[in-house]
Amino acid sequence: MKIASYVNVHGDVAGFHENGQVCLYENGENGWLKIREIPFGIHADLSLSEIKAAIRKAVAQLDGCKVFVLSEVRGLLNAVLQEEFGFRTWQSHGALLEQLDSVSRHDQAFIAAQAAKPVTGHTCSVPANRSGCGGGCSTHPSGSPPALTETAKPLPAPQSLGNGCYRINLAEILANDSSLNSKQVLVPFMASVKFTQLEVLCDHPPRWFSRELDKLDLIVASEQPAGNGKGTRVLLVPAKETVVHPS
């Protein structure tokens, strides 16, 4: 089995905002061995296409590995790894080498649970088409490091209105779950789904719109008070898309 992760200079699972590299480990007769180190660096000024190109270049060197360990399982990078490259992503912190056995056991249990679903049913709340269940259909094996956790629950998704139009009540979602923020909810969808327009109902337009929408090749087509008189209705469209208002 092969497991990839982004680690810092200390060998700890790191966030992509830190200095580090992608490391690929393989389990052999002598235990887990690092078989590849892949330079990988992204920064806030990169466009979405540049970020995807960097991920694609790294993935091409992972020898078919489909398990990736991250320190954060929400956000653009996780969405790209899952939706475009088919990785099963796991969240962890601390020394990676000490946790590979546990990641492997969890991943195998998750695969077995997925395979058994047509026979035994599926008790996990994560939809079947999401790779992000992260072993939620089973319990932690004994001795697993406390830093290892299941992958985060699926993010709230916009409602499809048909013809490539979507709507999401961001204000309601954030009011119901204080662990989320607007960027976590919107960016993965905007980066992975081709849409004609996305209507966002919010208390106020997120501050990060001004610096991030351009990277995603999106623009604000309109901004006006919400129909209920509370908050704002923001309509986002691709930069070169003609606006078609939903009925």
PDB file of C-alpha atoms in Angstrom:
ATOM      1  CA  MET A   1       0.000   0.000   0.000  1.00  0.00           C
ATOM      2  CA  LYS A   2       1.123   3.557  -0.710  1.00  0.00           C
ATOM      3  CA  ILE A   3       0.255   6.666   1.270  1.00  0.00           C
ATOM      4  CA  ALA A   4       1.097  10.250   0.328  1.00  0.00           C
ATOM      5  CA  SER A   5       1.181  13.307   2.545  1.00  0.00           C
ATOM      6  CA  TYR A   6       2.424  16.870   2.683  1.00  0.00           C
ATOM      7  CA  VAL A   7       5.010  17.152   5.454  1.00  0.00           C
ATOM      8  CA  ASN A   8       7.223  19.886   6.842  1.00  0.00           C
ATOM      9  CA  VAL A   9      10.962  19.751   7.522  1.00  0.00           C
ATOM     10  CA  HIS A  10      10.301  17.950  10.821  1.00  0.00           C
ATOM     11  CA  GLY A  11       8.388  15.115   9.164  1.00  0.00           C
ATOM     12  CA  ASP A  12       5.037  16.277  10.557  1.00  0.00           C
ATOM     13  CA  VAL A  13       1.821  16.442   8.559  1.00  0.00           C
ATOM     14  CA  ALA A  14       1.616  20.075   7.499  1.00  0.00           C
ATOM     15  CA  GLY A  15      -0.647  22.603   5.851  1.00  0.00           C
ATOM     16  CA  PHE A  16       0.127  23.718   2.326  1.00  0.00           C
ATOM     17  CA  HIS A  17       0.830  27.239   3.590  1.00  0.00           C
ATOM     18  CA  GLU A  18       3.950  25.869   5.334  1.00  0.00           C
ATOM     19  CA  ASN A  19       7.302  25.045   3.772  1.00  0.00           C
ATOM     20  CA  GLY A  20       7.408  21.360   2.975  1.00  0.00           C
ATOM     21  CA  GLN A  21       7.085  18.696   0.329  1.00  0.00           C
ATOM     22  CA  VAL A  22       4.861  15.835  -0.745  1.00  0.00           C
ATOM     23  CA  CYS A  23       6.220  12.505   0.473  1.00  0.00           C
ATOM     24  CA  LEU A  24       5.196   9.080  -0.789  1.00  0.00           C
ATOM     25  CA  TYR A  25       5.495   6.061   1.504  1.00  0.00           C
ATOM     26  CA  GLU A  26       5.117   2.378   0.667  1.00  0.00           C
ATOM     27  CA  ASN A  27       4.572  -0.511   3.069  1.00  0.00           C
ATOM     28  CA  GLY A  28       7.013  -3.351   2.411  1.00  0.00           C
ATOM     29  CA  GLU A  29       8.731  -6.211   4.206  1.00  0.00           C
ATOM     30  CA  ASN A  30      10.711  -3.767   6.322  1.00  0.00           C
ATOM     31  CA  GLY A  31       7.782  -1.525   7.184  1.00  0.00           C
ATOM     32  CA  TRP A  32       7.014   1.887   5.786  1.00  0.00           C
ATOM     33  CA  LEU A  33       9.689   3.347   3.538  1.00  0.00           C
ATOM     34  CA  LYS A  34       9.769   6.769   1.949  1.00  0.00           C
ATOM     35  CA  ILE A  35      10.117   6.114  -1.774  1.00  0.00           C
ATOM     36  CA  ARG A  36       9.714   9.626  -3.146  1.00  0.00           C
ATOM     37  CA  GLU A  37       9.988  13.278  -2.178  1.00  0.00           C
ATOM     38  CA  ILE A  38       8.207  15.749  -4.446  1.00  0.00           C
ATOM     39  CA  PRO A  39       8.812  19.509  -4.226  1.00  0.00           C
ATOM     40  CA  PHE A  40       5.503  21.306  -3.942  1.00  0.00           C
ATOM     41  CA  GLY A  41       4.853  24.954  -3.300  1.00  0.00           C
ATOM     42  CA  ILE A  42       1.776  27.114  -3.720  1.00  0.00           C
ATOM     43  CA  HIS A  43       0.951  30.588  -2.474  1.00  0.00           C
ATOM     44  CA  ALA A  44      -1.981  32.952  -2.268  1.00  0.00           C
ATOM     45  CA  ASP A  45      -1.142  34.751  -5.520  1.00  0.00           C
ATOM     46  CA  LEU A  46      -1.530  31.654  -7.705  1.00  0.00           C
ATOM     47  CA  SER A  47      -4.608  31.341  -9.911  1.00  0.00           C
ATOM     48  CA  LEU A  48      -6.891  28.312  -9.717  1.00  0.00           C
ATOM     49  CA  SER A  49      -5.429  26.913 -12.939  1.00  0.00           C
ATOM     50  CA  GLU A  50      -1.892  27.289 -11.552  1.00  0.00           C
ATOM     51  CA  ILE A  51      -2.855  25.543  -8.304  1.00  0.00           C
ATOM     52  CA  LYS A  52      -4.450  22.675 -10.224  1.00  0.00           C
ATOM     53  CA  ALA A  53      -1.375  22.418 -12.467  1.00  0.00           C
ATOM     54  CA  ALA A  54       0.891  22.148  -9.400  1.00  0.00           C
ATOM     55  CA  ILE A  55      -1.329  19.437  -7.879  1.00  0.00           C
ATOM     56  CA  ARG A  56      -1.512  17.585 -11.211  1.00  0.00           C
ATOM     57  CA  LYS A  57       2.283  17.604 -11.512  1.00  0.00           C
ATOM     58  CA  ALA A  58       2.680  16.174  -7.995  1.00  0.00           C
ATOM     59  CA  VAL A  59      -0.051  13.559  -8.451  1.00  0.00           C
ATOM     60  CA  ALA A  60       1.613  12.321 -11.647  1.00  0.00           C
ATOM     61  CA  GLN A  61       4.591  11.249  -9.520  1.00  0.00           C
ATOM     62  CA  LEU A  62       2.590   9.307  -6.911  1.00  0.00           C
ATOM     63  CA  ASP A  63       2.593   5.951  -8.748  1.00  0.00           C
ATOM     64  CA  GLY A  64      -1.162   5.431  -8.579  1.00  0.00           C
ATOM     65  CA  CYS A  65      -1.453   6.182  -4.840  1.00  0.00           C
ATOM     66  CA  LYS A  66      -5.015   7.107  -3.837  1.00  0.00           C
ATOM     67  CA  VAL A  67      -4.587   7.887  -0.115  1.00  0.00           C
ATOM     68  CA  PHE A  68      -3.501  11.361   0.981  1.00  0.00           C
ATOM     69  CA  VAL A  69      -2.995  12.584   4.551  1.00  0.00           C
ATOM     70  CA  LEU A  70      -3.641  16.289   5.213  1.00  0.00           C
ATOM     71  CA  SER A  71      -3.651  18.509   8.265  1.00  0.00           C
ATOM     72  CA  GLU A  72      -6.844  20.182   7.013  1.00  0.00           C
ATOM     73  CA  VAL A  73      -9.565  18.349   5.095  1.00  0.00           C
ATOM     74  CA  ARG A  74     -11.681  21.319   4.107  1.00  0.00           C
ATOM     75  CA  GLY A  75     -10.901  23.776   1.402  1.00  0.00           C
ATOM     76  CA  LEU A  76      -9.837  23.996  -2.201  1.00  0.00           C
ATOM     77  CA  LEU A  77      -6.880  21.601  -2.168  1.00  0.00           C
ATOM     78  CA  ASN A  78      -8.832  18.822  -0.505  1.00  0.00           C
ATOM     79  CA  ALA A  79     -11.705  19.313  -2.944  1.00  0.00           C
ATOM     80  CA  VAL A  80      -9.377  19.091  -5.945  1.00  0.00           C
ATOM     81  CA  LEU A  81      -7.670  15.965  -4.605  1.00  0.00           C
ATOM     82  CA  GLN A  82     -11.011  14.262  -4.008  1.00  0.00           C
ATOM     83  CA  GLU A  83     -13.150  15.430  -6.898  1.00  0.00           C
ATOM     84  CA  GLU A  84     -10.616  15.632  -9.720  1.00  0.00           C
ATOM     85  CA  PHE A  85      -8.050  13.007  -8.762  1.00  0.00           C
ATOM     86  CA  GLY A  86     -10.122  10.514  -6.760  1.00  0.00           C
ATOM     87  CA  PHE A  87      -8.080  10.520  -3.537  1.00  0.00           C
ATOM     88  CA  ARG A  88      -9.377   9.311  -0.200  1.00  0.00           C
ATOM     89  CA  THR A  89      -8.201  12.058   2.135  1.00  0.00           C
ATOM     90  CA  TRP A  90      -7.502  11.701   5.862  1.00  0.00           C
ATOM     91  CA  GLN A  91      -6.882  14.362   8.464  1.00  0.00           C
ATOM     92  CA  SER A  92      -3.976  14.019  10.854  1.00  0.00           C
ATOM     93  CA  HIS A  93      -1.458  16.006  12.852  1.00  0.00           C
ATOM     94  CA  GLY A  94       1.987  15.230  14.190  1.00  0.00           C
ATOM     95  CA  ALA A  95       4.687  12.861  12.960  1.00  0.00           C
ATOM     96  CA  LEU A  96       3.466  11.135   9.806  1.00  0.00           C
ATOM     97  CA  LEU A  97       5.646   8.025  10.016  1.00  0.00           C
ATOM     98  CA  GLU A  98       4.166   7.082  13.397  1.00  0.00           C
ATOM     99  CA  GLN A  99       0.628   7.184  11.996  1.00  0.00           C
ATOM    100  CA  LEU A 100       0.909   5.325   8.682  1.00  0.00           C
ATOM    101  CA  ASP A 101      -0.169   1.966  10.139  1.00  0.00           C
ATOM    102  CA  SER A 102      -3.288   3.542  11.607  1.00  0.00           C
ATOM    103  CA  VAL A 103      -4.111   5.411   8.395  1.00  0.00           C
ATOM    104  CA  SER A 104      -3.723   2.136   6.490  1.00  0.00           C
ATOM    105  CA  ARG A 105      -6.078   0.256   8.847  1.00  0.00           C
ATOM    106  CA  HIS A 106      -8.686   3.000   8.702  1.00  0.00           C
ATOM    107  CA  ASP A 107      -8.493   3.184   4.940  1.00  0.00           C
ATOM    108  CA  GLN A 108      -8.859  -0.575   4.511  1.00  0.00           C
ATOM    109  CA  ALA A 109     -11.828  -0.566   6.886  1.00  0.00           C
ATOM    110  CA  PHE A 110     -13.412   2.227   4.880  1.00  0.00           C
ATOM    111  CA  ILE A 111     -12.929   0.358   1.587  1.00  0.00           C
ATOM    112  CA  ALA A 112     -14.405  -2.805   3.127  1.00  0.00           C
ATOM    113  CA  ALA A 113     -17.401  -0.848   4.431  1.00  0.00           C
ATOM    114  CA  GLN A 114     -17.972   0.709   1.013  1.00  0.00           C
ATOM    115  CA  ALA A 115     -17.827  -2.705  -0.657  1.00  0.00           C
ATOM    116  CA  ALA A 116     -20.264  -4.163   1.880  1.00  0.00           C
ATOM    117  CA  LYS A 117     -22.866  -1.417   1.599  1.00  0.00           C
ATOM    118  CA  PRO A 118     -25.091  -3.135  -0.987  1.00  0.00           C
ATOM    119  CA  VAL A 119     -25.309  -6.153   1.346  1.00  0.00           C
ATOM    120  CA  THR A 120     -25.252  -4.765   4.857  1.00  0.00           C
ATOM    121  CA  GLY A 121     -26.484  -1.230   4.329  1.00  0.00           C
ATOM    122  CA  HIS A 122     -24.711   1.997   5.114  1.00  0.00           C
ATOM    123  CA  THR A 123     -25.092   3.640   8.489  1.00  0.00           C
ATOM    124  CA  CYS A 124     -22.739   6.539   7.909  1.00  0.00           C
ATOM    125  CA  SER A 125     -24.359   9.913   7.207  1.00  0.00           C
ATOM    126  CA  VAL A 126     -21.928  10.674   4.378  1.00  0.00           C
ATOM    127  CA  PRO A 127     -23.455  10.162   0.902  1.00  0.00           C
ATOM    128  CA  ALA A 128     -22.174   7.139  -0.989  1.00  0.00           C
ATOM    129  CA  ASN A 129     -20.587   9.198  -3.759  1.00  0.00           C
ATOM    130  CA  ARG A 130     -18.274  11.033  -1.368  1.00  0.00           C
ATOM    131  CA  SER A 131     -14.815   9.661  -0.746  1.00  0.00           C
ATOM    132  CA  GLY A 132     -14.671  11.768   2.378  1.00  0.00           C
ATOM    133  CA  CYS A 133     -16.366   9.367   4.780  1.00  0.00           C
ATOM    134  CA  GLY A 134     -12.876   8.590   6.061  1.00  0.00           C
ATOM    135  CA  GLY A 135     -13.817   5.389   7.820  1.00  0.00           C
ATOM    136  CA  GLY A 136     -16.853   6.827   9.541  1.00  0.00           C
ATOM    137  CA  CYS A 137     -18.586   3.460   9.139  1.00  0.00           C
ATOM    138  CA  SER A 138     -16.178   1.911  11.635  1.00  0.00           C
ATOM    139  CA  THR A 139     -14.574   2.798  14.936  1.00  0.00           C
ATOM    140  CA  HIS A 140     -10.946   3.681  15.538  1.00  0.00           C
ATOM    141  CA  PRO A 141      -8.750   0.579  15.853  1.00  0.00           C
ATOM    142  CA  SER A 142      -7.132   0.184  19.234  1.00  0.00           C
ATOM    143  CA  GLY A 143      -3.811   1.929  19.559  1.00  0.00           C
ATOM    144  CA  SER A 144      -4.513   4.462  16.822  1.00  0.00           C
ATOM    145  CA  PRO A 145      -2.874   7.831  17.498  1.00  0.00           C
ATOM    146  CA  PRO A 146      -5.278  10.388  18.966  1.00  0.00           C
ATOM    147  CA  ALA A 147      -4.273  12.939  16.330  1.00  0.00           C
ATOM    148  CA  LEU A 148      -5.855  10.833  13.572  1.00  0.00           C
ATOM    149  CA  THR A 149      -9.481  11.721  12.917  1.00  0.00           C
ATOM    150  CA  GLU A 150     -12.109  10.819  10.378  1.00  0.00           C
ATOM    151  CA  THR A 151     -12.379  13.062   7.375  1.00  0.00           C
ATOM    152  CA  ALA A 152     -14.689  16.013   7.914  1.00  0.00           C
ATOM    153  CA  LYS A 153     -18.385  15.688   7.244  1.00  0.00           C
ATOM    154  CA  PRO A 154     -19.516  16.738   3.779  1.00  0.00           C
ATOM    155  CA  LEU A 155     -19.811  20.448   3.246  1.00  0.00           C
ATOM    156  CA  PRO A 156     -23.251  21.951   2.607  1.00  0.00           C
ATOM    157  CA  ALA A 157     -23.902  22.034  -1.145  1.00  0.00           C
ATOM    158  CA  PRO A 158     -25.793  24.639  -3.163  1.00  0.00           C
ATOM    159  CA  GLN A 159     -29.246  23.746  -4.439  1.00  0.00           C
ATOM    160  CA  SER A 160     -29.487  23.113  -8.172  1.00  0.00           C
ATOM    161  CA  LEU A 161     -32.098  25.253  -9.923  1.00  0.00           C
ATOM    162  CA  GLY A 162     -31.486  23.646 -13.293  1.00  0.00           C
ATOM    163  CA  ASN A 163     -29.673  24.866 -16.418  1.00  0.00           C
ATOM    164  CA  GLY A 164     -26.429  25.312 -14.495  1.00  0.00           C
ATOM    165  CA  CYS A 165     -27.965  27.681 -11.939  1.00  0.00           C
ATOM    166  CA  TYR A 166     -27.451  27.141  -8.209  1.00  0.00           C
ATOM    167  CA  ARG A 167     -28.520  28.829  -4.981  1.00  0.00           C
ATOM    168  CA  ILE A 168     -27.069  28.595  -1.475  1.00  0.00           C
ATOM    169  CA  ASN A 169     -28.247  30.219   1.746  1.00  0.00           C
ATOM    170  CA  LEU A 170     -24.840  30.941   3.235  1.00  0.00           C
ATOM    171  CA  ALA A 171     -26.268  33.000   6.106  1.00  0.00           C
ATOM    172  CA  GLU A 172     -28.412  30.099   7.290  1.00  0.00           C
ATOM    173  CA  ILE A 173     -25.594  27.558   6.967  1.00  0.00           C
ATOM    174  CA  LEU A 174     -23.152  29.628   9.011  1.00  0.00           C
ATOM    175  CA  ALA A 175     -25.800  30.374  11.631  1.00  0.00           C
ATOM    176  CA  ASN A 176     -26.416  26.641  12.061  1.00  0.00           C
ATOM    177  CA  ASP A 177     -22.756  25.558  12.185  1.00  0.00           C
ATOM    178  CA  SER A 178     -20.245  27.867  13.864  1.00  0.00           C
ATOM    179  CA  SER A 179     -17.347  25.588  12.837  1.00  0.00           C
ATOM    180  CA  LEU A 180     -17.728  26.654   9.197  1.00  0.00           C
ATOM    181  CA  ASN A 181     -16.760  29.829   7.412  1.00  0.00           C
ATOM    182  CA  SER A 182     -17.827  31.206   4.048  1.00  0.00           C
ATOM    183  CA  LYS A 183     -14.616  30.248   2.250  1.00  0.00           C
ATOM    184  CA  GLN A 184     -14.809  26.629   3.405  1.00  0.00           C
ATOM    185  CA  VAL A 185     -18.364  26.357   2.114  1.00  0.00           C
ATOM    186  CA  LEU A 186     -18.096  28.196  -1.202  1.00  0.00           C
ATOM    187  CA  VAL A 187     -14.599  27.717  -2.616  1.00  0.00           C
ATOM    188  CA  PRO A 188     -14.630  23.892  -3.020  1.00  0.00           C
ATOM    189  CA  PHE A 189     -17.920  24.109  -4.930  1.00  0.00           C
ATOM    190  CA  MET A 190     -16.855  27.059  -7.063  1.00  0.00           C
ATOM    191  CA  ALA A 191     -13.552  25.367  -7.895  1.00  0.00           C
ATOM    192  CA  SER A 192     -14.947  21.952  -8.834  1.00  0.00           C
ATOM    193  CA  VAL A 193     -18.393  22.590 -10.364  1.00  0.00           C
ATOM    194  CA  LYS A 194     -19.023  24.304 -13.696  1.00  0.00           C
ATOM    195  CA  PHE A 195     -22.050  26.539 -13.284  1.00  0.00           C
ATOM    196  CA  THR A 196     -23.828  29.272 -15.178  1.00  0.00           C
ATOM    197  CA  GLN A 197     -24.573  31.256 -12.051  1.00  0.00           C
ATOM    198  CA  LEU A 198     -24.494  30.873  -8.290  1.00  0.00           C
ATOM    199  CA  GLU A 199     -26.860  32.857  -6.087  1.00  0.00           C
ATOM    200  CA  VAL A 200     -25.455  33.407  -2.591  1.00  0.00           C
ATOM    201  CA  LEU A 201     -27.731  34.625   0.204  1.00  0.00           C
ATOM    202  CA  CYS A 202     -25.558  36.094   2.927  1.00  0.00           C
ATOM    203  CA  ASP A 203     -25.503  38.626   5.748  1.00  0.00           C
ATOM    204  CA  HIS A 204     -22.869  40.542   3.774  1.00  0.00           C
ATOM    205  CA  PRO A 205     -20.589  39.698   0.821  1.00  0.00           C
ATOM    206  CA  PRO A 206     -17.527  37.813   2.138  1.00  0.00           C
ATOM    207  CA  ARG A 207     -14.439  40.017   2.317  1.00  0.00           C
ATOM    208  CA  TRP A 208     -12.351  37.469   0.444  1.00  0.00           C
ATOM    209  CA  PHE A 209     -14.463  37.832  -2.722  1.00  0.00           C
ATOM    210  CA  SER A 210     -12.354  40.752  -3.946  1.00  0.00           C
ATOM    211  CA  ARG A 211      -9.098  38.759  -3.956  1.00  0.00           C
ATOM    212  CA  GLU A 212     -10.294  35.216  -4.681  1.00  0.00           C
ATOM    213  CA  LEU A 213     -12.995  35.481  -7.349  1.00  0.00           C
ATOM    214  CA  ASP A 214     -10.510  36.548 -10.000  1.00  0.00           C
ATOM    215  CA  LYS A 215      -8.424  33.423  -9.319  1.00  0.00           C
ATOM    216  CA  LEU A 216     -11.559  31.333  -9.838  1.00  0.00           C
ATOM    217  CA  ASP A 217     -12.449  33.204 -13.065  1.00  0.00           C
ATOM    218  CA  LEU A 218     -15.673  34.473 -11.480  1.00  0.00           C
ATOM    219  CA  ILE A 219     -17.250  37.905 -11.169  1.00  0.00           C
ATOM    220  CA  VAL A 220     -20.080  39.450  -9.143  1.00  0.00           C
ATOM    221  CA  ALA A 221     -22.882  39.974 -11.663  1.00  0.00           C
ATOM    222  CA  SER A 222     -25.198  41.692  -9.198  1.00  0.00           C
ATOM    223  CA  GLU A 223     -25.500  42.531  -5.525  1.00  0.00           C
ATOM    224  CA  GLN A 224     -28.773  43.593  -3.956  1.00  0.00           C
ATOM    225  CA  PRO A 225     -30.815  43.212  -0.749  1.00  0.00           C
ATOM    226  CA  ALA A 226     -32.249  39.731  -0.195  1.00  0.00           C
ATOM    227  CA  GLY A 227     -35.938  39.234  -0.916  1.00  0.00           C
ATOM    228  CA  ASN A 228     -36.791  38.935   2.788  1.00  0.00           C
ATOM    229  CA  GLY A 229     -35.166  42.282   3.527  1.00  0.00           C
ATOM    230  CA  LYS A 230     -32.418  40.640   5.574  1.00  0.00           C
ATOM    231  CA  GLY A 231     -28.906  40.390   4.264  1.00  0.00           C
ATOM    232  CA  THR A 232     -27.684  40.440   0.676  1.00  0.00           C
ATOM    233  CA  ARG A 233     -28.254  38.449  -2.505  1.00  0.00           C
ATOM    234  CA  VAL A 234     -25.031  38.116  -4.512  1.00  0.00           C
ATOM    235  CA  LEU A 235     -25.066  36.598  -7.983  1.00  0.00           C
ATOM    236  CA  LEU A 236     -21.781  35.055  -9.163  1.00  0.00           C
ATOM    237  CA  VAL A 237     -21.114  34.057 -12.764  1.00  0.00           C
ATOM    238  CA  PRO A 238     -18.092  32.906 -14.789  1.00  0.00           C
ATOM    239  CA  ALA A 239     -16.115  35.908 -16.016  1.00  0.00           C
ATOM    240  CA  LYS A 240     -17.125  35.318 -19.644  1.00  0.00           C
ATOM    241  CA  GLU A 241     -20.622  33.978 -19.041  1.00  0.00           C
ATOM    242  CA  THR A 242     -23.845  35.707 -20.040  1.00  0.00           C
ATOM    243  CA  VAL A 243     -26.108  36.204 -17.031  1.00  0.00           C
ATOM    244  CA  VAL A 244     -29.425  34.330 -17.208  1.00  0.00           C
ATOM    245  CA  HIS A 245     -31.598  35.116 -14.200  1.00  0.00           C
ATOM    246  CA  PRO A 246     -33.575  32.148 -12.808  1.00  0.00           C
ATOM    247  CA  SER A 247     -37.345  32.412 -12.879  1.00  0.00           C
TER     248      SER A 247
END
